[in-house]
Short mmCIF file of C-alpha atoms in Angstrom, two decimals:
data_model
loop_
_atom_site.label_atom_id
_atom_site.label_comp_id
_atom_site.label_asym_id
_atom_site.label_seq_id
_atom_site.Cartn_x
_atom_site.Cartn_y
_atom_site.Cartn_z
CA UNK A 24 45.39 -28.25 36.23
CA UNK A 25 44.11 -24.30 36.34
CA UNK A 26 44.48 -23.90 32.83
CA UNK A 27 43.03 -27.30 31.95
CA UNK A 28 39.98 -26.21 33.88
CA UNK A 29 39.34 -23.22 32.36
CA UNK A 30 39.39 -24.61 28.75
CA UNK A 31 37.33 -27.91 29.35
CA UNK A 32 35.06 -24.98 31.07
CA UNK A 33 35.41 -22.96 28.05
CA UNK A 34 34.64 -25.61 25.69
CA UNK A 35 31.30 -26.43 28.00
CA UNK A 36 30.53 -23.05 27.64
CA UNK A 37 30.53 -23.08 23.66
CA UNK A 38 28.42 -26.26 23.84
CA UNK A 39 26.26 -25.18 26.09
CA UNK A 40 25.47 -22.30 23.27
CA UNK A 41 24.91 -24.19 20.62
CA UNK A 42 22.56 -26.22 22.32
CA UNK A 43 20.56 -23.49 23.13
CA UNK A 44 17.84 -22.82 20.25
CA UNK A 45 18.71 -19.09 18.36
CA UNK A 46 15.34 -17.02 19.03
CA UNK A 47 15.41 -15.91 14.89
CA UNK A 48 12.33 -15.66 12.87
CA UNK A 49 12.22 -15.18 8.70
CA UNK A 50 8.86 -14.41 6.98
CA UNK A 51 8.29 -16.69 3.97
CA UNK A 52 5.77 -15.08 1.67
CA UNK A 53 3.84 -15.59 -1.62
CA UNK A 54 0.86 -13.62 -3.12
CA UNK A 55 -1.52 -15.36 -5.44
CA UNK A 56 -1.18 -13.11 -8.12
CA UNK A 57 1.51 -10.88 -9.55
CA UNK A 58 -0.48 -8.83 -12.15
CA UNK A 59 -4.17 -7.48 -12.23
CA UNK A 60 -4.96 -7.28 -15.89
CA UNK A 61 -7.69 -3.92 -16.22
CA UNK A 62 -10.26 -3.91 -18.71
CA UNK A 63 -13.70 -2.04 -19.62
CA UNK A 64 -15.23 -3.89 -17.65
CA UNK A 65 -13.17 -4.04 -14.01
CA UNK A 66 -14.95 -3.80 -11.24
CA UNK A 67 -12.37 -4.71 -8.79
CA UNK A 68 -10.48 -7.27 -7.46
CA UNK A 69 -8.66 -9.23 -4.66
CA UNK A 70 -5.24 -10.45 -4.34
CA UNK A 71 -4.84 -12.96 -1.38
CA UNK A 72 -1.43 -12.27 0.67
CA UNK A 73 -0.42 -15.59 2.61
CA UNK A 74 2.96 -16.81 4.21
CA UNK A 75 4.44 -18.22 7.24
CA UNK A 76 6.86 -18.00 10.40
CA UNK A 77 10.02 -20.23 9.79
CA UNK A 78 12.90 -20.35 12.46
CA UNK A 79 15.95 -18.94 11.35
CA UNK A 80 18.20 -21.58 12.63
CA UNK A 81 17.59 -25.40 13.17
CA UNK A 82 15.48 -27.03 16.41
CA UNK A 83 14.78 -23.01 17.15
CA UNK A 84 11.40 -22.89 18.98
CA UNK A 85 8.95 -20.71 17.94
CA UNK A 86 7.25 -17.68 20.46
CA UNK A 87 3.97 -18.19 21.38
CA UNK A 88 2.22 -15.33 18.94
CA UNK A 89 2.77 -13.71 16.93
CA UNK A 90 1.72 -10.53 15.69
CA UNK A 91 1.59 -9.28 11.61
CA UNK A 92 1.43 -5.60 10.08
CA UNK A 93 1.11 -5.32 6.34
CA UNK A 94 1.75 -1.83 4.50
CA UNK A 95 0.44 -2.10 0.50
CA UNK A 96 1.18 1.14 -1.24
CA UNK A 97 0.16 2.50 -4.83
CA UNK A 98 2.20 4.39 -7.30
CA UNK A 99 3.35 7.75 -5.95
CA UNK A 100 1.98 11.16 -6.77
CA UNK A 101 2.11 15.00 -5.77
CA UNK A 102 -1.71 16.37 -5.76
CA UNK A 103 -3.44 20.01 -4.49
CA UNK A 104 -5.94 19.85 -2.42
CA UNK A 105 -8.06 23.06 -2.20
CA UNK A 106 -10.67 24.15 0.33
CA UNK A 107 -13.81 26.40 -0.81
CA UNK A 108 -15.07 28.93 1.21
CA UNK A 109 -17.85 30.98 0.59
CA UNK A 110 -17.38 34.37 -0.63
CA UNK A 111 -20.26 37.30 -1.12
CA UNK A 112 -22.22 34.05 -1.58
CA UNK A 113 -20.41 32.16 -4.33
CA UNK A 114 -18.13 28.88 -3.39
CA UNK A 115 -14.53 29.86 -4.63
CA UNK A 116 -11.32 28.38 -3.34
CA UNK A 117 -9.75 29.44 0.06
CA UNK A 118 -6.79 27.78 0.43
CA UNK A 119 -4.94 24.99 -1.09
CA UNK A 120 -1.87 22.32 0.20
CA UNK A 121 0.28 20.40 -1.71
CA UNK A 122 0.56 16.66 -0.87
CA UNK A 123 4.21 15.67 -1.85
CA UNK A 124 5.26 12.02 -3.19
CA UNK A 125 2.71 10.49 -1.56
CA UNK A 126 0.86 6.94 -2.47
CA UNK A 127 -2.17 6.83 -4.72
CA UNK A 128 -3.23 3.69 -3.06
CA UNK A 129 -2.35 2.83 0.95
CA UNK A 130 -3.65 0.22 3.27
CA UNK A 131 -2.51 -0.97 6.32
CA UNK A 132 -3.38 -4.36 7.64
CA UNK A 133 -3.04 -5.80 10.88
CA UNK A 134 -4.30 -9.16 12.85
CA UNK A 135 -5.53 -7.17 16.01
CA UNK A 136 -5.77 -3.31 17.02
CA UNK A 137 -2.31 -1.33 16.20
CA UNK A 138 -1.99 -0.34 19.71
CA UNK A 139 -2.17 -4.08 21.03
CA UNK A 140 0.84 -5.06 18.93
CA UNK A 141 3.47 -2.02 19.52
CA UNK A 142 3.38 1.54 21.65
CA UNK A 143 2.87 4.28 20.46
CA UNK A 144 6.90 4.76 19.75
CA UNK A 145 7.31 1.95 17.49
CA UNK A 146 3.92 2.72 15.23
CA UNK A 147 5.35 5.82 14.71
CA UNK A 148 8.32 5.06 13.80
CA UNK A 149 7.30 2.22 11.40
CA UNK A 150 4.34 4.35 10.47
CA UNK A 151 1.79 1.28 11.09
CA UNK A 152 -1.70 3.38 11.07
CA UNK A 153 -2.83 6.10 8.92
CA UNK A 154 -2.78 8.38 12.16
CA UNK A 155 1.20 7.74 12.03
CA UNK A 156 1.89 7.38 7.73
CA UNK A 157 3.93 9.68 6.57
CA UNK A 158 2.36 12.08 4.10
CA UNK A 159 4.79 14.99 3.31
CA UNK A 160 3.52 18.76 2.23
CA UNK A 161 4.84 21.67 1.02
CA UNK A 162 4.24 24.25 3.38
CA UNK A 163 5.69 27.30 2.55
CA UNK A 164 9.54 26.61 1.34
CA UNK A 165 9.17 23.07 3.57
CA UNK A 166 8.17 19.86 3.20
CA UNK A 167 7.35 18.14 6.04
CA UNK A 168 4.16 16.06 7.54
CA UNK A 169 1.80 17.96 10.22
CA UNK A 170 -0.38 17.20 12.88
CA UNK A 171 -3.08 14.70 12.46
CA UNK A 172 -5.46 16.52 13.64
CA UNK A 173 -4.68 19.14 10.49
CA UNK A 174 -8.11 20.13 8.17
CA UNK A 175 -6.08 19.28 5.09
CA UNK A 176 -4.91 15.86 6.24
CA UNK A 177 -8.06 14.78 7.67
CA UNK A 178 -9.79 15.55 4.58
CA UNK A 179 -7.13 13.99 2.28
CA UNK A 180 -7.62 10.71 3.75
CA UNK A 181 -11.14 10.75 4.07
CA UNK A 182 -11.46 11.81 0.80
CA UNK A 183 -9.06 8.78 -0.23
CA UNK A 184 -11.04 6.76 2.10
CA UNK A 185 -14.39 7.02 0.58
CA UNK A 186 -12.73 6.15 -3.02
CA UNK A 187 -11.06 3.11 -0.91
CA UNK A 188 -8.21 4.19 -1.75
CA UNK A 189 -7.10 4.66 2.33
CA UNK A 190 -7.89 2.20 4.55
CA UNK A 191 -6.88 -0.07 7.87
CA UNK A 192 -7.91 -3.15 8.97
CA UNK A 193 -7.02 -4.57 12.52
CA UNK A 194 -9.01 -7.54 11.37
CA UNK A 195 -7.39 -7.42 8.17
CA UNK A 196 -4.51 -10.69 8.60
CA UNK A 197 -6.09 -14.09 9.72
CA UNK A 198 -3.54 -16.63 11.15
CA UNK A 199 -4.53 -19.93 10.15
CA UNK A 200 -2.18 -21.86 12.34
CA UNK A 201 0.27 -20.46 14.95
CA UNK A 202 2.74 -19.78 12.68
CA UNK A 203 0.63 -19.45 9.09
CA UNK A 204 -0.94 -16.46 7.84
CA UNK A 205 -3.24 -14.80 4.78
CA UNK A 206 -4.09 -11.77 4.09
CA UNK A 207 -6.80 -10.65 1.02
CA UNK A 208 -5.78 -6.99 -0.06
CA UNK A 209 -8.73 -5.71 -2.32
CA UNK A 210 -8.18 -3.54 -5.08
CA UNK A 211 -11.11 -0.89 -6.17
CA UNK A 212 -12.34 -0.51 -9.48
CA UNK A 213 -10.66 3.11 -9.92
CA UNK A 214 -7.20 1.33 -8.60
CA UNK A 215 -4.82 3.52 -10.18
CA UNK A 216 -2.02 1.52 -12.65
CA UNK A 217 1.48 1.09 -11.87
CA UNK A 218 3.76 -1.41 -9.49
CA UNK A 219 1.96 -1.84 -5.61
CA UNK A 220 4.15 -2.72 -2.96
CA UNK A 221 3.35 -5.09 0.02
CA UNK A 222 5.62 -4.48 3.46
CA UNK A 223 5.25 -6.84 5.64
CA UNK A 224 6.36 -6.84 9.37
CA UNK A 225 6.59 -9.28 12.05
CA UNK A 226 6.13 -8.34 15.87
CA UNK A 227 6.43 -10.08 19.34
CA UNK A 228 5.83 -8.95 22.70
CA UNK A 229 5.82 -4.75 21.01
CA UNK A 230 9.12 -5.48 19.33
CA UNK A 231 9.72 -5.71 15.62
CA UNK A 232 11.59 -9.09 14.63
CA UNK A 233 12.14 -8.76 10.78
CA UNK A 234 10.52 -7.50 8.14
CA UNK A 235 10.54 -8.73 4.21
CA UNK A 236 7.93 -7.08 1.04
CA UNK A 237 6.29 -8.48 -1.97
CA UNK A 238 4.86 -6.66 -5.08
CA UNK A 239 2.28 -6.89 -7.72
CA UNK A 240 1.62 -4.85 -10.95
CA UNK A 241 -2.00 -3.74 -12.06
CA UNK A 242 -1.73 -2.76 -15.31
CA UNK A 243 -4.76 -1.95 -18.70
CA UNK A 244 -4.72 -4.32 -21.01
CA UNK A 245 -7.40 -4.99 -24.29
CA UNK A 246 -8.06 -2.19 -26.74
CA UNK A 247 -7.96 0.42 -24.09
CA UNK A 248 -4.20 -0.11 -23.71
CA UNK A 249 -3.97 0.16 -27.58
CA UNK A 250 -5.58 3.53 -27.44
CA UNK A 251 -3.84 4.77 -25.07
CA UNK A 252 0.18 3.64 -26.58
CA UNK A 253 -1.14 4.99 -29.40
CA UNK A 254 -1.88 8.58 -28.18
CA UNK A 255 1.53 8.69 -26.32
CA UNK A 256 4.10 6.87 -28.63
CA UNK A 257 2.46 7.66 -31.95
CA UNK A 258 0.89 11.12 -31.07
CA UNK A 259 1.04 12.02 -34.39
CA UNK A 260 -0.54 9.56 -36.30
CA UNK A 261 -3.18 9.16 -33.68
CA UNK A 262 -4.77 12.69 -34.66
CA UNK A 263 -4.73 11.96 -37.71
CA UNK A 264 -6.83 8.88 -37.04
CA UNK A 265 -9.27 10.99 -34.45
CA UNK A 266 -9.92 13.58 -37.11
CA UNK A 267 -10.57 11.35 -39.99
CA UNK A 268 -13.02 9.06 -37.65
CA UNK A 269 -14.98 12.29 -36.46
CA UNK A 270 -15.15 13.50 -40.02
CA UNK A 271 -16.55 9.79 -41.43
CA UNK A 272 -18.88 9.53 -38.14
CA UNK A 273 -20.14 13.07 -39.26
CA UNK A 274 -20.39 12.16 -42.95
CA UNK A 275 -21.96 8.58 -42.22
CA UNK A 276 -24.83 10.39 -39.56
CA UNK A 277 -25.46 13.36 -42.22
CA UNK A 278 -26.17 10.27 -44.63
CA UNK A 279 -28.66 8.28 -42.19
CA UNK A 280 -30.25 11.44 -41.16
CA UNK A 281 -30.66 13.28 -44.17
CA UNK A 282 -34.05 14.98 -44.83
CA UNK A 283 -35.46 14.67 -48.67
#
C-alpha cells in the first residue's frame, strides 16, 4: 500500500506540473525594411522596428509588463580623436586617443528610463545606456574602456551625438497592446554604409528574459555606386577616364571662352 502511495503521489505530482503554465517568453520580430537604398539626394530615413511577446509554451500566461531595450549598431571602425590646445597662441594638437572597433552608428532605445527597467548591475552588464556601452581604447599598450566621466569619451559621444550618430531614447519603444510593440529607428543623412544590427532585449521585474536581433543593410546605389566600383575594382581604367574628362572639360571651356 506504501509504495502504491507514493507513485499515485508521484504521478499527481507530474500532473500537477504540467498543469501549471511555464513562465517562458520569445520575442517575435520584423522590421519594415531590410535595405536603405542611398542616393544624391538622401536626406534620411526611418525604419520602423515592431514585434510582439508570445508565450513559449501553450495556455502560459503572460506577466503583467513588460519592459523593451533595443541596441542598433553601425559598421565598426577604429578613429583618433585629438584635443587642441593652445600653444604661444596658435591651436595645435595636445593629445590624441584611439577609439578601438567601435560602432559608427549606436542607439539605444528603451520604453521608459534605463534605470526603471534594470539596476545599475544589469545595464552594465548588458551595456543598455551610452553611460554603460562599451567603447574600447588604446591606452598605452592596453585596450580597455575608461571612466565615463573621461574628456575623450565625453567628447566622442557628443561629437557623435550632434552628427546623430549617438543617441538614447527612453521614449524611444511604444507598446501598442500589452504584449505588442514598435519601434522607428531613424537613420541620418550622413548614415555611414554597411550591415546595422538591431539587439533587442526583453525585461521583467529588473531581470532579463530573452533576447533575439534583426538587421538591415544601407547601402549607395545610382551612378554614385558606379563611380565608386569603378575607382576600386577598375582603378586603372578609371584614371584613365578622369584624365581624359579633365583634359576635354579643359579643351571644351578654352573653346567657349576663347577671346578673338
Amino acid at each position: 500500500m506504501a509504495r502504491r502511495a507514493l507513485v499515485l503521489a508521484a504521478l499527481l505530482a507530474a500532473f500537477l506540473a504540467d498543469a501549471v503554465p511555464a513562465r517562458a517568453e520569445r520575442l517575435v520580430t520584423s522590421i519594415s525594411r531590410h535595405q536603405v537604398s542611398v542616393t544624391s539626394s538622401f536626406v534620411g530615413t526611418s525604419i520602423v522596428l515592431f514585434g510582439t511577446v508570445e508565450p513559449d509554451a501553450p495556455f502560459a500566461r503572460p506577466r503583467d509588463s513588460y519592459d523593451i531595450v533595443v541596441t542598433v549598431t553601425g559598421p565598426r571602425e577604429t578613429v583618433v580623436t585629438r584635443r587642441k590646445e593652445r600653444v604661444f597662441g596658435i591651436w595645435a594638437n595636445a593629445a590624441s586617443r584611439t577609439f578601438v572597433n567601435v560602432p559608427t552608428y549606436l542607439h539605444i532605445l528603451a520604453n521608459r528610463p534605463f534605470d526603471q527597467i534594470a539596476n545599475t548591475d544589469i545595464l552594465r552588464r548588458y551595456q543598455i545606456g551610452l553611460d554603460y556601452f562599451q567603447l574600447p581604447q588604446r591606452i598605452g599598450p592596453d585596450i580597455a574602456d575608461v571612466v565615463r566621466e573621461d574628456s575623450f569619451r565625453v567628447n566622442f559621444i557628443r561629437i557623435k551625438t550632434d552628427h546623430r550618430l549617438y543617441g538614447q531614447q527612453t521614449n524611444g519603444v511604444t507598446f501598442l497592446t500589452p504584449t505588442l510593440f514598435r519601434s522607428e529607428i531613424r537613420l541620418p543623412a550622413v548614415a555611414p554604409f554597411g550591415t546595422y544590427d538591431a539587439d533587442l532585449k526583453l525585461f521583467a521585474e529588473g531581470k532579463m528574459l530573452v533576447r533575439t536581433n534583426s538587421a538591415f543593410e544601407v547601402v549607395k546605389v545610382g551612378f554614385e555606386q558606379f563611380v565608386a566600383t569603378a575607382a576600386r575594382e577598375h582603378g586603372l581604367l578609371y584614371g584613365i577616364a578622369a584624365v581624359m574628362m579633365a583634359l576635354m572639360t579643359g579643351w571644351f571651356a578654352s573653346v567657349v571662352f576663347r577671346r578673338d
